[in-house]
mmCIF file of C-alpha atoms in Angstrom:
data_model
loop_
_atom_site.group_PDB
_atom_site.id
_atom_site.type_symbol
_atom_site.label_atom_id
_atom_site.label_comp_id
_atom_site.label_asym_id
_atom_site.label_seq_id
_atom_site.Cartn_x
_atom_site.Cartn_y
_atom_site.Cartn_z
ATOM 1 C CA UNK A 1 39.001 -5.203 30.110
ATOM 2 C CA UNK A 2 39.047 -7.418 27.022
ATOM 3 C CA UNK A 3 38.968 -11.203 27.176
ATOM 4 C CA UNK A 4 42.542 -11.340 25.874
ATOM 5 C CA UNK A 5 43.795 -9.270 28.780
ATOM 6 C CA UNK A 6 41.534 -10.822 31.425
ATOM 7 C CA UNK A 7 42.296 -14.432 30.628
ATOM 8 C CA UNK A 8 45.915 -14.179 31.757
ATOM 9 C CA UNK A 9 45.236 -13.192 35.417
ATOM 10 C CA UNK A 10 42.287 -15.612 35.500
ATOM 11 C CA UNK A 11 44.533 -18.527 34.491
ATOM 12 C CA UNK A 12 47.257 -17.427 36.898
ATOM 13 C CA UNK A 13 44.694 -17.279 39.719
ATOM 14 C CA UNK A 14 43.319 -20.681 38.821
ATOM 15 C CA UNK A 15 46.765 -22.288 38.829
ATOM 16 C CA UNK A 16 47.685 -20.540 42.048
ATOM 17 C CA UNK A 17 44.633 -21.587 44.050
ATOM 18 C CA UNK A 18 44.944 -25.154 42.737
ATOM 19 C CA UNK A 19 48.646 -25.405 43.640
ATOM 20 C CA UNK A 20 48.159 -23.819 47.060
ATOM 21 C CA UNK A 21 45.321 -26.195 47.924
ATOM 22 C CA UNK A 22 47.349 -29.154 46.670
ATOM 23 C CA UNK A 23 50.277 -27.991 48.806
ATOM 24 C CA UNK A 24 48.017 -27.532 51.818
ATOM 25 C CA UNK A 25 46.620 -31.038 51.386
ATOM 26 C CA UNK A 26 50.112 -32.501 51.066
ATOM 27 C CA UNK A 27 51.127 -30.708 54.257
ATOM 28 C CA UNK A 28 48.471 -32.537 56.267
ATOM 29 C CA UNK A 29 50.819 -35.471 56.745
ATOM 30 C CA UNK A 30 53.253 -33.212 58.594
ATOM 31 C CA UNK A 31 50.737 -32.952 61.426
ATOM 32 C CA UNK A 32 51.192 -36.662 62.043
ATOM 33 C CA UNK A 33 54.910 -36.358 62.655
ATOM 34 C CA UNK A 34 56.235 -36.869 66.175
ATOM 35 C CA UNK A 35 57.522 -33.318 66.584
ATOM 36 C CA UNK A 36 54.214 -31.678 65.609
ATOM 37 C CA UNK A 37 52.913 -32.112 69.140
ATOM 38 C CA UNK A 38 55.549 -29.668 70.413
ATOM 39 C CA UNK A 39 54.313 -26.913 68.127
ATOM 40 C CA UNK A 40 50.524 -27.297 68.390
ATOM 41 C CA UNK A 41 48.342 -28.598 71.186
ATOM 42 C CA UNK A 42 46.184 -31.638 70.456
ATOM 43 C CA UNK A 43 43.011 -29.628 69.848
ATOM 44 C CA UNK A 44 44.719 -27.310 67.380
ATOM 45 C CA UNK A 45 46.295 -30.282 65.574
ATOM 46 C CA UNK A 46 42.924 -31.969 65.194
ATOM 47 C CA UNK A 47 41.393 -28.757 63.931
ATOM 48 C CA UNK A 48 44.162 -28.179 61.404
ATOM 49 C CA UNK A 49 43.872 -31.785 60.248
ATOM 50 C CA UNK A 50 40.173 -31.225 59.678
ATOM 51 C CA UNK A 51 40.942 -28.127 57.597
ATOM 52 C CA UNK A 52 43.479 -29.876 55.384
ATOM 53 C CA UNK A 53 41.898 -33.320 55.009
ATOM 54 C CA UNK A 54 39.461 -32.397 52.154
ATOM 55 C CA UNK A 55 42.468 -31.488 49.963
ATOM 56 C CA UNK A 56 44.776 -34.369 50.891
ATOM 57 C CA UNK A 57 45.537 -37.307 48.586
ATOM 58 C CA UNK A 58 46.152 -39.489 51.663
ATOM 59 C CA UNK A 59 43.096 -41.737 51.982
ATOM 60 C CA UNK A 60 43.952 -42.441 55.629
ATOM 61 C CA UNK A 61 42.864 -38.925 56.577
ATOM 62 C CA UNK A 62 39.148 -38.368 57.231
ATOM 63 C CA UNK A 63 38.431 -36.422 54.052
ATOM 64 C CA UNK A 64 34.733 -37.205 54.494
ATOM 65 C CA UNK A 65 32.791 -36.651 57.724
ATOM 66 C CA UNK A 66 31.983 -39.819 59.584
ATOM 67 C CA UNK A 67 28.381 -40.957 59.756
ATOM 68 C CA UNK A 68 27.027 -42.687 62.816
ATOM 69 C CA UNK A 69 25.921 -46.195 61.986
ATOM 70 C CA UNK A 70 27.917 -46.371 58.759
ATOM 71 C CA UNK A 71 29.180 -49.808 57.762
ATOM 72 C CA UNK A 72 32.594 -50.486 59.188
ATOM 73 C CA UNK A 73 33.922 -51.732 55.859
ATOM 74 C CA UNK A 74 33.978 -48.134 54.579
ATOM 75 C CA UNK A 75 37.024 -47.192 56.650
ATOM 76 C CA UNK A 76 39.681 -46.182 54.058
ATOM 77 C CA UNK A 77 42.479 -47.124 56.476
ATOM 78 C CA UNK A 78 41.398 -50.780 56.720
ATOM 79 C CA UNK A 79 42.956 -53.464 54.556
ATOM 80 C CA UNK A 80 39.598 -54.385 53.087
ATOM 81 C CA UNK A 81 39.264 -50.894 51.590
ATOM 82 C CA UNK A 82 42.580 -50.716 49.735
ATOM 83 C CA UNK A 83 40.854 -51.566 46.433
ATOM 84 C CA UNK A 84 39.090 -48.199 46.698
ATOM 85 C CA UNK A 85 42.321 -46.168 46.791
ATOM 86 C CA UNK A 86 42.388 -45.537 43.054
ATOM 87 C CA UNK A 87 38.778 -44.420 43.162
ATOM 88 C CA UNK A 88 39.638 -42.008 45.968
ATOM 89 C CA UNK A 89 42.564 -40.536 44.002
ATOM 90 C CA UNK A 90 40.341 -40.153 40.943
ATOM 91 C CA UNK A 91 37.860 -38.201 43.071
ATOM 92 C CA UNK A 92 40.665 -35.947 44.311
ATOM 93 C CA UNK A 93 41.850 -35.322 40.746
ATOM 94 C CA UNK A 94 38.325 -34.314 39.776
ATOM 95 C CA UNK A 95 38.187 -32.031 42.824
ATOM 96 C CA UNK A 96 41.337 -30.114 41.798
ATOM 97 C CA UNK A 97 40.274 -29.886 38.138
ATOM 98 C CA UNK A 98 36.882 -28.477 39.168
ATOM 99 C CA UNK A 99 38.350 -25.911 41.566
ATOM 100 C CA UNK A 100 40.649 -24.726 38.782
ATOM 101 C CA UNK A 101 37.872 -24.516 36.201
ATOM 102 C CA UNK A 102 35.355 -22.790 38.448
ATOM 103 C CA UNK A 103 37.812 -20.229 39.758
ATOM 104 C CA UNK A 104 39.063 -19.405 36.252
ATOM 105 C CA UNK A 105 35.493 -18.961 34.966
ATOM 106 C CA UNK A 106 34.528 -16.707 37.857
ATOM 107 C CA UNK A 107 37.786 -14.780 37.817
ATOM 108 C CA UNK A 108 37.482 -14.139 34.086
ATOM 109 C CA UNK A 109 34.022 -12.718 34.563
ATOM 110 C CA UNK A 110 34.920 -10.635 37.623
ATOM 111 C CA UNK A 111 38.136 -9.219 36.212
ATOM 112 C CA UNK A 112 36.321 -8.175 33.041
ATOM 113 C CA UNK A 113 33.311 -6.666 34.755
ATOM 114 C CA UNK A 114 35.212 -5.179 37.773
ATOM 115 C CA UNK A 115 38.682 -4.489 36.350
ATOM 116 C CA UNK A 116 41.320 -3.508 38.947
ATOM 117 C CA UNK A 117 41.640 0.038 37.718
ATOM 118 C CA UNK A 118 41.623 3.188 39.767
ATOM 119 C CA UNK A 119 38.754 3.136 42.272
ATOM 120 C CA UNK A 120 37.904 -0.513 41.557
ATOM 121 C CA UNK A 121 40.944 -2.427 42.847
ATOM 122 C CA UNK A 122 39.655 -3.069 46.405
ATOM 123 C CA UNK A 123 36.347 -4.281 44.991
ATOM 124 C CA UNK A 124 38.170 -6.683 42.632
ATOM 125 C CA UNK A 125 40.272 -8.100 45.478
ATOM 126 C CA UNK A 126 37.214 -8.661 47.668
ATOM 127 C CA UNK A 127 35.222 -10.217 44.835
ATOM 128 C CA UNK A 128 37.993 -12.664 43.914
ATOM 129 C CA UNK A 129 38.583 -13.466 47.570
ATOM 130 C CA UNK A 130 34.929 -14.351 48.039
ATOM 131 C CA UNK A 131 34.868 -16.367 44.821
ATOM 132 C CA UNK A 132 37.572 -18.733 46.099
ATOM 133 C CA UNK A 133 35.325 -20.424 48.760
ATOM 134 C CA UNK A 134 32.624 -20.721 46.082
ATOM 135 C CA UNK A 135 35.009 -22.584 43.808
ATOM 136 C CA UNK A 136 36.105 -24.787 46.734
ATOM 137 C CA UNK A 137 32.547 -25.632 47.703
ATOM 138 C CA UNK A 138 31.526 -26.514 44.139
ATOM 139 C CA UNK A 139 34.700 -28.599 43.757
ATOM 140 C CA UNK A 140 34.134 -30.701 46.867
ATOM 141 C CA UNK A 141 30.453 -31.130 45.985
ATOM 142 C CA UNK A 142 30.961 -32.228 42.363
ATOM 143 C CA UNK A 143 33.743 -34.647 43.311
ATOM 144 C CA UNK A 144 31.757 -36.062 46.233
ATOM 145 C CA UNK A 145 30.293 -39.141 44.443
ATOM 146 C CA UNK A 146 33.710 -40.585 43.719
ATOM 147 C CA UNK A 147 34.970 -40.035 47.256
ATOM 148 C CA UNK A 148 31.817 -41.383 48.835
ATOM 149 C CA UNK A 149 32.056 -44.501 46.658
ATOM 150 C CA UNK A 150 35.675 -44.950 47.667
ATOM 151 C CA UNK A 151 34.583 -45.552 51.253
ATOM 152 C CA UNK A 152 32.674 -48.653 50.187
ATOM 153 C CA UNK A 153 29.327 -47.442 51.585
ATOM 154 C CA UNK A 154 28.093 -45.139 48.837
ATOM 155 C CA UNK A 155 24.547 -46.512 49.054
ATOM 156 C CA UNK A 156 24.281 -45.745 52.766
ATOM 157 C CA UNK A 157 22.523 -42.418 53.402
ATOM 158 C CA UNK A 158 23.843 -40.856 50.204
ATOM 159 C CA UNK A 159 22.204 -37.443 50.593
ATOM 160 C CA UNK A 160 23.460 -36.843 54.187
ATOM 161 C CA UNK A 161 26.924 -37.788 52.998
ATOM 162 C CA UNK A 162 26.645 -35.289 50.139
ATOM 163 C CA UNK A 163 25.572 -32.637 52.665
ATOM 164 C CA UNK A 164 28.608 -33.326 54.807
ATOM 165 C CA UNK A 165 30.945 -33.118 51.852
ATOM 166 C CA UNK A 166 29.438 -29.836 50.609
ATOM 167 C CA UNK A 167 30.267 -28.261 53.984
ATOM 168 C CA UNK A 168 33.804 -29.654 54.203
ATOM 169 C CA UNK A 169 35.893 -27.291 52.057
ATOM 170 C CA UNK A 170 37.099 -25.678 55.243
ATOM 171 C CA UNK A 171 38.750 -22.437 56.313
ATOM 172 C CA UNK A 172 41.928 -23.297 54.402
ATOM 173 C CA UNK A 173 40.159 -22.258 51.192
ATOM 174 C CA UNK A 174 39.434 -18.836 52.661
ATOM 175 C CA UNK A 175 43.099 -18.141 53.410
ATOM 176 C CA UNK A 176 44.300 -19.574 50.120
ATOM 177 C CA UNK A 177 41.702 -17.481 48.254
ATOM 178 C CA UNK A 178 42.952 -14.284 49.917
ATOM 179 C CA UNK A 179 46.523 -14.901 48.713
ATOM 180 C CA UNK A 180 45.204 -15.880 45.263
ATOM 181 C CA UNK A 181 43.048 -12.756 45.011
ATOM 182 C CA UNK A 182 45.931 -10.424 45.834
ATOM 183 C CA UNK A 183 48.281 -11.988 43.305
ATOM 184 C CA UNK A 184 45.585 -12.289 40.639
ATOM 185 C CA UNK A 185 44.808 -8.575 40.933
ATOM 186 C CA UNK A 186 48.510 -7.732 40.780
ATOM 187 C CA UNK A 187 48.810 -9.662 37.473
ATOM 188 C CA UNK A 188 45.585 -8.117 36.206
ATOM 189 C CA UNK A 189 46.912 -4.592 36.847
ATOM 190 C CA UNK A 190 49.997 -5.433 34.792
ATOM 191 C CA UNK A 191 47.984 -6.841 31.896
ATOM 192 C CA UNK A 192 45.607 -3.854 32.026
ATOM 193 C CA UNK A 193 48.401 -1.327 31.404
ATOM 194 C CA UNK A 194 47.966 0.514 28.141
ATOM 195 C CA UNK A 195 44.224 -0.129 28.021
ATOM 196 C CA UNK A 196 41.935 2.851 28.358
ATOM 197 C CA UNK A 197 40.141 2.645 31.732
ATOM 198 C CA UNK A 198 36.489 1.696 31.468
ATOM 199 C CA UNK A 199 34.244 4.527 32.626
ATOM 200 C CA UNK A 200 32.243 3.981 35.781
ATOM 201 C CA UNK A 201 28.526 3.674 35.249
ATOM 202 C CA UNK A 202 26.269 6.475 36.323
ATOM 203 C CA UNK A 203 23.556 4.665 38.255
ATOM 204 C CA UNK A 204 20.721 6.586 39.925
ATOM 205 C CA UNK A 205 21.258 6.291 43.710
ATOM 206 C CA UNK A 206 17.613 5.515 44.301
ATOM 207 C CA UNK A 207 17.646 2.640 41.818
ATOM 208 C CA UNK A 208 20.856 1.261 43.286
ATOM 209 C CA UNK A 209 19.463 1.427 46.830
ATOM 210 C CA UNK A 210 16.218 -0.221 45.781
ATOM 211 C CA UNK A 211 18.047 -3.038 43.978
ATOM 212 C CA UNK A 212 20.317 -3.557 47.013
ATOM 213 C CA UNK A 213 17.319 -3.680 49.321
ATOM 214 C CA UNK A 214 15.514 -6.266 47.191
ATOM 215 C CA UNK A 215 18.638 -8.396 46.935
ATOM 216 C CA UNK A 216 19.239 -8.178 50.673
ATOM 217 C CA UNK A 217 15.651 -9.187 51.298
ATOM 218 C CA UNK A 218 16.347 -12.394 49.390
ATOM 219 C CA UNK A 219 19.314 -13.093 51.639
ATOM 220 C CA UNK A 220 17.185 -12.298 54.732
ATOM 221 C CA UNK A 221 14.669 -14.888 53.561
ATOM 222 C CA UNK A 222 17.263 -17.550 54.267
ATOM 223 C CA UNK A 223 19.065 -15.920 57.188
ATOM 224 C CA UNK A 224 15.975 -14.836 59.130
ATOM 225 C CA UNK A 225 12.929 -16.820 57.931
ATOM 226 C CA UNK A 226 14.286 -20.223 56.859
ATOM 227 C CA UNK A 227 16.940 -20.302 59.570
ATOM 228 C CA UNK A 228 14.465 -19.949 62.408
ATOM 229 C CA UNK A 229 14.541 -23.203 64.387
ATOM 230 C CA UNK A 230 10.911 -24.224 63.729
ATOM 231 C CA UNK A 231 11.167 -23.549 59.999
ATOM 232 C CA UNK A 232 14.552 -25.248 59.822
ATOM 233 C CA UNK A 233 13.131 -28.266 61.616
ATOM 234 C CA UNK A 234 10.277 -28.410 59.117
ATOM 235 C CA UNK A 235 12.768 -28.311 56.237
ATOM 236 C CA UNK A 236 14.782 -31.052 57.942
ATOM 237 C CA UNK A 237 11.848 -33.439 58.410
ATOM 238 C CA UNK A 238 9.073 -32.565 55.963
ATOM 239 C CA UNK A 239 10.606 -34.005 52.823
ATOM 240 C CA UNK A 240 10.668 -37.736 52.391
ATOM 241 C CA UNK A 241 12.278 -40.113 49.957
ATOM 242 C CA UNK A 242 13.348 -43.686 49.492
ATOM 243 C CA UNK A 243 16.416 -45.565 48.514
ATOM 244 C CA UNK A 244 19.366 -43.352 47.549
ATOM 245 C CA UNK A 245 17.175 -40.260 47.790
ATOM 246 C CA UNK A 246 16.116 -40.835 51.415
ATOM 247 C CA UNK A 247 16.934 -38.345 54.224
ATOM 248 C CA UNK A 248 17.249 -35.166 52.076
ATOM 249 C CA UNK A 249 16.888 -32.865 55.106
ATOM 250 C CA UNK A 250 20.624 -32.384 55.777
ATOM 251 C CA UNK A 251 21.304 -31.588 52.118
ATOM 252 C CA UNK A 252 18.438 -29.072 51.995
ATOM 253 C CA UNK A 253 19.688 -27.344 55.141
ATOM 254 C CA UNK A 254 23.183 -26.977 53.672
ATOM 255 C CA UNK A 255 21.924 -25.341 50.472
ATOM 256 C CA UNK A 256 19.069 -23.293 51.938
ATOM 257 C CA UNK A 257 20.057 -22.090 55.419
ATOM 258 C CA UNK A 258 22.578 -19.316 55.970
ATOM 259 C CA UNK A 259 22.406 -19.546 59.727
ATOM 260 C CA UNK A 260 20.334 -20.762 62.651
ATOM 261 C CA UNK A 261 18.565 -18.955 65.468
ATOM 262 C CA UNK A 262 15.794 -19.232 68.031
ATOM 263 C CA UNK A 263 14.020 -17.013 70.539
ATOM 264 C CA UNK A 264 15.776 -15.720 73.701
ATOM 265 C CA UNK A 265 14.395 -18.567 75.819
ATOM 266 C CA UNK A 266 16.248 -18.786 79.143
ATOM 267 C CA UNK A 267 19.417 -17.111 77.843
ATOM 268 C CA UNK A 268 20.135 -13.512 78.870
ATOM 269 C CA UNK A 269 18.551 -11.041 76.455
ATOM 270 C CA UNK A 270 21.821 -9.141 76.030
ATOM 271 C CA UNK A 271 23.650 -12.278 74.864
ATOM 272 C CA UNK A 272 20.805 -13.133 72.493
ATOM 273 C CA UNK A 273 20.872 -9.654 70.978
ATOM 274 C CA UNK A 274 24.641 -9.849 70.612
ATOM 275 C CA UNK A 275 24.354 -13.024 68.560
ATOM 276 C CA UNK A 276 21.604 -11.515 66.453
ATOM 277 C CA UNK A 277 23.891 -8.557 65.802
ATOM 278 C CA UNK A 278 26.087 -10.885 63.750
ATOM 279 C CA UNK A 279 23.139 -11.597 61.439
ATOM 280 C CA UNK A 280 22.392 -7.872 61.186
ATOM 281 C CA UNK A 281 26.045 -7.240 60.341
ATOM 282 C CA UNK A 282 25.910 -9.804 57.539
ATOM 283 C CA UNK A 283 22.823 -8.166 56.027
ATOM 284 C CA UNK A 284 24.478 -4.757 56.319
ATOM 285 C CA UNK A 285 27.591 -6.002 54.479
ATOM 286 C CA UNK A 286 25.441 -7.573 51.750
ATOM 287 C CA UNK A 287 23.355 -4.383 51.310
ATOM 288 C CA UNK A 288 26.466 -2.210 51.171
ATOM 289 C CA UNK A 289 28.146 -4.450 48.581
ATOM 290 C CA UNK A 290 25.008 -4.674 46.422
ATOM 291 C CA UNK A 291 24.555 -0.898 46.665
ATOM 292 C CA UNK A 292 28.048 -0.323 45.249
ATOM 293 C CA UNK A 293 27.976 -3.180 42.720
ATOM 294 C CA UNK A 294 26.147 -1.462 39.808
ATOM 295 C CA UNK A 295 28.596 1.435 39.825
ATOM 296 C CA UNK A 296 31.613 -0.916 39.902
ATOM 297 C CA UNK A 297 30.515 -3.011 36.928
ATOM 298 C CA UNK A 298 31.660 -1.903 33.500
ATOM 299 C CA UNK A 299 28.396 -3.279 32.143
ATOM 300 C CA UNK A 300 25.269 -4.381 34.001
ATOM 301 C CA UNK A 301 24.658 -7.936 32.865
ATOM 302 C CA UNK A 302 22.908 -10.886 34.524
ATOM 303 C CA UNK A 303 26.146 -12.945 34.980
ATOM 304 C CA UNK A 304 27.983 -9.942 36.389
ATOM 305 C CA UNK A 305 25.282 -9.002 38.905
ATOM 306 C CA UNK A 306 24.700 -12.612 39.941
ATOM 307 C CA UNK A 307 28.422 -13.275 40.487
ATOM 308 C CA UNK A 308 28.716 -10.027 42.405
ATOM 309 C CA UNK A 309 25.742 -10.954 44.566
ATOM 310 C CA UNK A 310 27.239 -14.353 45.377
ATOM 311 C CA UNK A 311 30.509 -12.686 46.328
ATOM 312 C CA UNK A 312 28.683 -10.127 48.476
ATOM 313 C CA UNK A 313 26.869 -12.889 50.351
ATOM 314 C CA UNK A 314 30.082 -14.831 50.960
ATOM 315 C CA UNK A 315 31.794 -11.662 52.238
ATOM 316 C CA UNK A 316 28.928 -11.082 54.626
ATOM 317 C CA UNK A 317 29.234 -14.664 55.836
ATOM 318 C CA UNK A 318 32.964 -14.317 56.438
ATOM 319 C CA UNK A 319 32.528 -11.159 58.504
ATOM 320 C CA UNK A 320 29.629 -12.535 60.552
ATOM 321 C CA UNK A 321 31.259 -15.900 61.211
ATOM 322 C CA UNK A 322 34.472 -14.265 62.389
ATOM 323 C CA UNK A 323 32.568 -11.965 64.761
ATOM 324 C CA UNK A 324 30.465 -14.909 65.981
ATOM 325 C CA UNK A 325 33.563 -16.883 66.938
ATOM 326 C CA UNK A 326 35.093 -13.832 68.668
ATOM 327 C CA UNK A 327 32.080 -13.357 70.930
ATOM 328 C CA UNK A 328 31.194 -16.966 71.817
ATOM 329 C CA UNK A 329 34.309 -17.524 73.938
ATOM 330 C CA UNK A 330 35.492 -20.779 72.331
ATOM 331 C CA UNK A 331 38.912 -19.365 71.533
ATOM 332 C CA UNK A 332 39.955 -19.369 75.179
ATOM 333 C CA UNK A 333 38.840 -22.976 75.531
ATOM 334 C CA UNK A 334 39.970 -24.555 72.255
ATOM 335 C CA UNK A 335 42.893 -22.364 71.286
ATOM 336 C CA UNK A 336 43.549 -19.614 68.746
ATOM 337 C CA UNK A 337 43.100 -21.921 65.722
ATOM 338 C CA UNK A 338 39.376 -22.112 66.513
ATOM 339 C CA UNK A 339 39.072 -18.379 65.926
ATOM 340 C CA UNK A 340 38.878 -19.206 62.219
ATOM 341 C CA UNK A 341 37.042 -22.506 62.447
ATOM 342 C CA UNK A 342 33.721 -21.049 61.288
ATOM 343 C CA UNK A 343 35.163 -19.485 58.155
ATOM 344 C CA UNK A 344 33.714 -21.221 55.119
ATOM 345 C CA UNK A 345 30.478 -22.193 56.792
ATOM 346 C CA UNK A 346 27.268 -21.497 54.919
ATOM 347 C CA UNK A 347 28.854 -21.101 51.495
ATOM 348 C CA UNK A 348 26.482 -23.612 49.782
ATOM 349 C CA UNK A 349 23.477 -21.586 50.901
ATOM 350 C CA UNK A 350 25.301 -18.378 49.915
ATOM 351 C CA UNK A 351 25.580 -19.752 46.377
ATOM 352 C CA UNK A 352 21.866 -20.610 46.273
ATOM 353 C CA UNK A 353 20.566 -17.328 47.648
ATOM 354 C CA UNK A 354 23.346 -15.289 46.050
ATOM 355 C CA UNK A 355 21.925 -16.339 42.685
ATOM 356 C CA UNK A 356 18.388 -15.424 43.857
ATOM 357 C CA UNK A 357 19.578 -12.084 45.216
ATOM 358 C CA UNK A 358 21.539 -11.291 42.056
ATOM 359 C CA UNK A 359 18.568 -12.015 39.770
ATOM 360 C CA UNK A 360 16.223 -10.016 41.984
ATOM 361 C CA UNK A 361 18.660 -7.067 42.160
ATOM 362 C CA UNK A 362 19.179 -7.106 38.374
ATOM 363 C CA UNK A 363 15.460 -7.110 37.576
ATOM 364 C CA UNK A 364 14.809 -4.375 40.135
ATOM 365 C CA UNK A 365 17.646 -2.262 38.808
ATOM 366 C CA UNK A 366 16.428 -2.540 35.245
ATOM 367 C CA UNK A 367 12.861 -1.757 36.190
ATOM 368 C CA UNK A 368 13.901 1.247 38.268
ATOM 369 C CA UNK A 369 16.170 2.556 35.500
ATOM 370 C CA UNK A 370 13.470 2.062 32.875
ATOM 371 C CA UNK A 371 10.920 3.894 35.020
ATOM 372 C CA UNK A 372 13.414 6.730 35.560
ATOM 373 C CA UNK A 373 14.221 7.001 31.848
ATOM 374 C CA UNK A 374 10.535 6.972 30.915
ATOM 375 C CA UNK A 375 9.605 9.724 33.384
ATOM 376 C CA UNK A 376 10.384 13.073 31.717
ATOM 377 C CA UNK A 377 10.881 15.091 34.995
ATOM 378 C CA UNK A 378 13.497 12.639 36.270
ATOM 379 C CA UNK A 379 15.072 11.980 32.868
ATOM 380 C CA UNK A 380 15.951 15.641 32.454
ATOM 381 C CA UNK A 381 18.100 15.960 35.595
ATOM 382 C CA UNK A 382 21.294 15.237 33.712
ATOM 383 C CA UNK A 383 22.073 11.774 35.196
ATOM 384 C CA UNK A 384 22.911 9.231 32.521
ATOM 385 C CA UNK A 385 21.873 5.625 32.789
ATOM 386 C CA UNK A 386 24.156 3.079 31.168
ATOM 387 C CA UNK A 387 22.677 -0.161 29.955
#
C-alpha cells in the first residue's frame, strides 16, 4: 500500500485512539458520583478509577502512583499544590499529543507493510491492536516529567517515579486499542480498493522458523533468565547512583523484565507448573507470530520486522496475563473487573526486547536467505526469495 493510501487510516486511527482515551479520562469523574456505588462495588470502582486516572485531566485523581515517604506537599488535591495545576494540564496535553503521534507513525508503517488485503486482514488487526498499548506506554513515559513536577516533589526519587508512570497506562488502553484497530482496518480496506494487492513473499520455511526461534530466544532472555527472582533482585540492587539518578532498580525492572518467577519452594508442584505454563504460552505466541511475520510483510525491512516483533511480544503478554488472572483465583475475591487488571503489564519490557528480537530475527532471516541463495542445490528448488 502506498503512503498516500496508508496515511488516511493511520490518521483516523490516531484521532480515534486519542479521542477515546480522552473520553475515558473524562469519564473517571462519573465514578465519584453518588449513584455509582449502586452499579459497581467499592473494589471495582477503585480498580476502574485506577484504569482511567492516567488519562484524566482532573488533578485530584491519583494519575501517578503514590510513593511511600513522599513529601506531603506533593498532594495535588491540597491547596498548597494548586499552582501546579497548569503544569499538570500541560503534561496531559503532551501525553495525548504523543499517543497520537506514536500511534500514527506505527499504524502508517504497519498498514503499509501488512496491508489488510486478502489473507492479511487478521494480522493487520492484531498488529494494530498490539501497537496501541505501545503508544500508550510511550505517551505516559514521555509526559512523565511534567506530571511528576506538578506534584511538587519531582526531585524525590525521580527514577522510581518514572518507573511507576511507565507502568500506569492501564488496561483501558488495551480495550481502546482493540476498537481503534478494528475501525482503522475498516478504513484501510476502503482506501485500498482499486490498488493491486501486494504479492505475499515466498520465504523459505526453514529460514522463517530459524528467525522466529532466534527472536523468541531474545524474549526468553527477559522472561526466563532476567525474570528469575535472584537475577531480578541483582538488577534491582546492583546499580547505584546519586541525586536524581539514585534508585534506578525499579526503572530497570520495568524496562527489562517481562515477568517474575521462582522455584517451586513450598507451593504444590502442579500449581507452579500451571503458572509456568503462562510463560510457555507467551513464548509460543511470540514464536508463532514471528514465524508468520516474514510472509505477511510486503517487504522485509528493519522497521517492519522490529515493529512486528514488538507487536508479537505485546500479543504474547496480553494472552499470558489474561490466562494468569484466570487461574490465580482473584476474580472471585475482587470481582470481574480484576479479570482484566493485568492487561497492559510488562509493555515497557516488551518494547525493549521486542526491538532486540526484531533485530535478531531480521539478521537471522537475511543470513539464512543469503546462505540458501548461495547454495546451488537449495537455490534450484524453485522457491523464490524476496528481498
